[in-house]
PDB file of C-alpha atoms in Angstrom:
ATOM      1  CA  MET A   1       0.000   0.000   0.000  1.00  0.00           C
ATOM      2  CA  LYS A   2       2.876   2.350   0.834  1.00  0.00           C
ATOM      3  CA  ASN A   3       4.471   1.634  -2.540  1.00  0.00           C
ATOM      4  CA  LEU A   4       1.243   2.414  -4.370  1.00  0.00           C
ATOM      5  CA  PHE A   5       0.951   5.732  -2.554  1.00  0.00           C
ATOM      6  CA  LEU A   6       4.573   6.573  -3.366  1.00  0.00           C
ATOM      7  CA  ILE A   7       4.067   5.773  -7.058  1.00  0.00           C
ATOM      8  CA  LEU A   8       0.938   7.910  -7.138  1.00  0.00           C
ATOM      9  CA  MET A   9       2.737  10.859  -5.517  1.00  0.00           C
ATOM     10  CA  LEU A  10       5.679  10.581  -7.951  1.00  0.00           C
ATOM     11  CA  THR A  11       3.293  10.489 -10.906  1.00  0.00           C
ATOM     12  CA  ILE A  12       1.502  13.644  -9.718  1.00  0.00           C
ATOM     13  CA  ALA A  13       4.827  15.410  -9.144  1.00  0.00           C
ATOM     14  CA  THR A  14       5.998  14.496 -12.645  1.00  0.00           C
ATOM     15  CA  ILE A  15       2.815  15.793 -14.269  1.00  0.00           C
ATOM     16  CA  THR A  16       3.002  19.033 -12.286  1.00  0.00           C
ATOM     17  CA  ALA A  17       6.663  19.539 -13.176  1.00  0.00           C
ATOM     18  CA  LYS A  18       5.947  18.924 -16.860  1.00  0.00           C
ATOM     19  CA  ALA A  19       3.172  21.508 -16.893  1.00  0.00           C
ATOM     20  CA  GLN A  20       5.452  24.081 -15.278  1.00  0.00           C
ATOM     21  CA  GLU A  21       8.298  23.620 -17.802  1.00  0.00           C
ATOM     22  CA  ASN A  22       6.526  25.802 -20.363  1.00  0.00           C
ATOM     23  CA  ASN A  23       4.438  28.146 -18.298  1.00  0.00           C
ATOM     24  CA  THR A  24       5.361  31.560 -19.696  1.00  0.00           C
ATOM     25  CA  ILE A  25       4.552  33.267 -22.969  1.00  0.00           C
ATOM     26  CA  LYS A  26       5.727  36.701 -24.098  1.00  0.00           C
ATOM     27  CA  THR A  27       3.116  38.826 -25.876  1.00  0.00           C
ATOM     28  CA  ASN A  28       2.582  42.410 -26.998  1.00  0.00           C
ATOM     29  CA  ALA A  29      -0.602  42.747 -24.929  1.00  0.00           C
ATOM     30  CA  THR A  30       0.492  45.555 -22.646  1.00  0.00           C
ATOM     31  CA  CYS A  31      -2.868  47.207 -21.965  1.00  0.00           C
ATOM     32  CA  LYS A  32      -5.646  46.087 -19.636  1.00  0.00           C
ATOM     33  CA  VAL A  33      -8.166  45.505 -22.453  1.00  0.00           C
ATOM     34  CA  GLY A  34      -5.809  43.235 -24.406  1.00  0.00           C
ATOM     35  CA  GLN A  35      -4.741  41.363 -21.305  1.00  0.00           C
ATOM     36  CA  GLU A  36      -8.350  40.781 -20.264  1.00  0.00           C
ATOM     37  CA  ARG A  37      -9.179  39.420 -23.714  1.00  0.00           C
ATOM     38  CA  ILE A  38      -6.263  36.982 -23.647  1.00  0.00           C
ATOM     39  CA  THR A  39      -7.022  35.942 -20.069  1.00  0.00           C
ATOM     40  CA  THR A  40     -10.673  35.265 -20.903  1.00  0.00           C
ATOM     41  CA  GLU A  41      -9.830  33.202 -23.990  1.00  0.00           C
ATOM     42  CA  LEU A  42      -7.064  31.170 -22.321  1.00  0.00           C
ATOM     43  CA  LYS A  43      -9.243  30.337 -19.312  1.00  0.00           C
ATOM     44  CA  LYS A  44     -11.770  28.745 -21.697  1.00  0.00           C
ATOM     45  CA  LEU A  45      -9.182  26.112 -22.668  1.00  0.00           C
ATOM     46  CA  ASP A  46      -9.083  22.704 -21.019  1.00  0.00           C
ATOM     47  CA  GLY A  47      -6.558  22.485 -18.191  1.00  0.00           C
ATOM     48  CA  VAL A  48      -5.925  26.243 -17.784  1.00  0.00           C
ATOM     49  CA  PHE A  49      -6.385  27.082 -14.113  1.00  0.00           C
ATOM     50  CA  ASP A  50      -4.967  30.597 -13.843  1.00  0.00           C
ATOM     51  CA  VAL A  51      -3.516  33.292 -16.111  1.00  0.00           C
ATOM     52  CA  LYS A  52      -1.420  36.242 -14.933  1.00  0.00           C
ATOM     53  CA  ILE A  53      -0.099  38.938 -17.273  1.00  0.00           C
ATOM     54  CA  THR A  54       2.446  41.562 -16.260  1.00  0.00           C
ATOM     55  CA  ALA A  55       2.485  45.133 -17.573  1.00  0.00           C
ATOM     56  CA  ASP A  56       5.217  44.226 -20.079  1.00  0.00           C
ATOM     57  CA  GLY A  57       3.100  41.410 -21.572  1.00  0.00           C
ATOM     58  CA  THR A  58       4.646  38.372 -19.903  1.00  0.00           C
ATOM     59  CA  ILE A  59       1.989  35.714 -19.359  1.00  0.00           C
ATOM     60  CA  THR A  60       2.465  33.189 -16.566  1.00  0.00           C
ATOM     61  CA  LEU A  61       0.155  30.199 -16.731  1.00  0.00           C
ATOM     62  CA  ASP A  62      -0.971  27.649 -14.214  1.00  0.00           C
ATOM     63  CA  TYR A  63      -2.123  24.830 -16.458  1.00  0.00           C
ATOM     64  CA  SER A  64      -1.953  21.129 -17.096  1.00  0.00           C
ATOM     65  CA  SER A  65      -0.407  20.114 -20.400  1.00  0.00           C
ATOM     66  CA  ASP A  66      -2.677  17.069 -20.231  1.00  0.00           C
ATOM     67  CA  GLY A  67      -5.524  19.458 -21.063  1.00  0.00           C
ATOM     68  CA  THR A  68      -4.257  21.881 -23.693  1.00  0.00           C
ATOM     69  CA  PRO A  69      -0.780  21.592 -25.235  1.00  0.00           C
ATOM     70  CA  TYR A  70       1.532  24.592 -24.883  1.00  0.00           C
ATOM     71  CA  ASN A  71       1.549  25.238 -28.654  1.00  0.00           C
ATOM     72  CA  ASP A  72      -2.253  25.524 -28.620  1.00  0.00           C
ATOM     73  CA  LEU A  73      -2.011  28.182 -25.895  1.00  0.00           C
ATOM     74  CA  VAL A  74       0.387  30.180 -28.075  1.00  0.00           C
ATOM     75  CA  GLU A  75      -1.937  29.747 -31.067  1.00  0.00           C
ATOM     76  CA  LYS A  76      -4.956  30.972 -29.058  1.00  0.00           C
ATOM     77  CA  ILE A  77      -3.100  34.207 -28.251  1.00  0.00           C
ATOM     78  CA  THR A  78      -2.320  34.791 -31.929  1.00  0.00           C
ATOM     79  CA  GLU A  79      -5.990  34.128 -32.729  1.00  0.00           C
ATOM     80  CA  CYS A  80      -6.807  36.992 -30.347  1.00  0.00           C
ATOM     81  CA  GLY A  81      -4.676  39.234 -32.581  1.00  0.00           C
ATOM     82  CA  PHE A  82      -1.524  39.471 -30.477  1.00  0.00           C
ATOM     83  CA  THR A  83       1.994  38.150 -30.900  1.00  0.00           C
ATOM     84  CA  ALA A  84       2.979  35.161 -28.773  1.00  0.00           C
ATOM     85  CA  ASN A  85       6.656  34.313 -28.307  1.00  0.00           C
ATOM     86  CA  GLY A  86       7.445  36.275 -31.469  1.00  0.00           C
ATOM     87  CA  ILE A  87       4.794  34.526 -33.585  1.00  0.00           C
ATOM     88  CA  GLU A  88       2.663  37.038 -35.457  1.00  0.00           C
ATOM     89  CA  PRO A  89      -1.130  36.734 -35.562  1.00  0.00           C
ATOM     90  CA  LYS A  90      -2.314  34.711 -38.568  1.00  0.00           C
ATOM     91  CA  ASN A  91      -5.387  36.841 -39.207  1.00  0.00           C
ATOM     92  CA  GLY A  92      -3.666  40.211 -38.981  1.00  0.00           C
ATOM     93  CA  ASP A  93      -2.629  42.327 -36.052  1.00  0.00           C
ATOM     94  CA  LYS A  94      -5.679  43.182 -33.944  1.00  0.00           C
ATOM     95  CA  ASN A  95      -3.606  44.473 -31.048  1.00  0.00           C
ATOM     96  CA  LEU A  96      -6.069  46.464 -28.971  1.00  0.00           C
ATOM     97  CA  CYS A  97      -3.188  48.050 -27.070  1.00  0.00           C
ATOM     98  CA  LYS A  98      -1.782  50.091 -29.973  1.00  0.00           C
ATOM     99  CA  ASN A  99      -4.185  52.985 -29.574  1.00  0.00           C
ATOM    100  CA  VAL A 100      -4.456  52.932 -25.806  1.00  0.00           C
ATOM    101  CA  LYS A 101      -2.623  55.832 -24.184  1.00  0.00           C
ATOM    102  CA  LYS A 102      -0.582  54.947 -21.148  1.00  0.00           C
ATOM    103  CA  THR A 103      -1.343  56.949 -18.013  1.00  0.00           C
ATOM    104  CA  LYS A 104       1.223  57.554 -15.317  1.00  0.00           C
TER     105      LYS A 104
END
């Protein structure tokens, strides 16, 4: 019984570590509107538990790669009209942040 528990715990740790290997994406969504759009769309995907985006557009994800593969997360961001890890949007740049004036 102890061995079964140990195997189960090691399996969970491995899955968690794998999901955390690729948990950041760099985007050009630097305004609140763009970040909210990306957050909303990513949270709809299977296995995405939490999305945090910094002011410079760095997305940190809490997700399980068993749900949605990392490449699909990147693709979803480009579908929203933003770059993701240097990949340009396929359907043209719809970056909502271009015309938003920054306030200090």
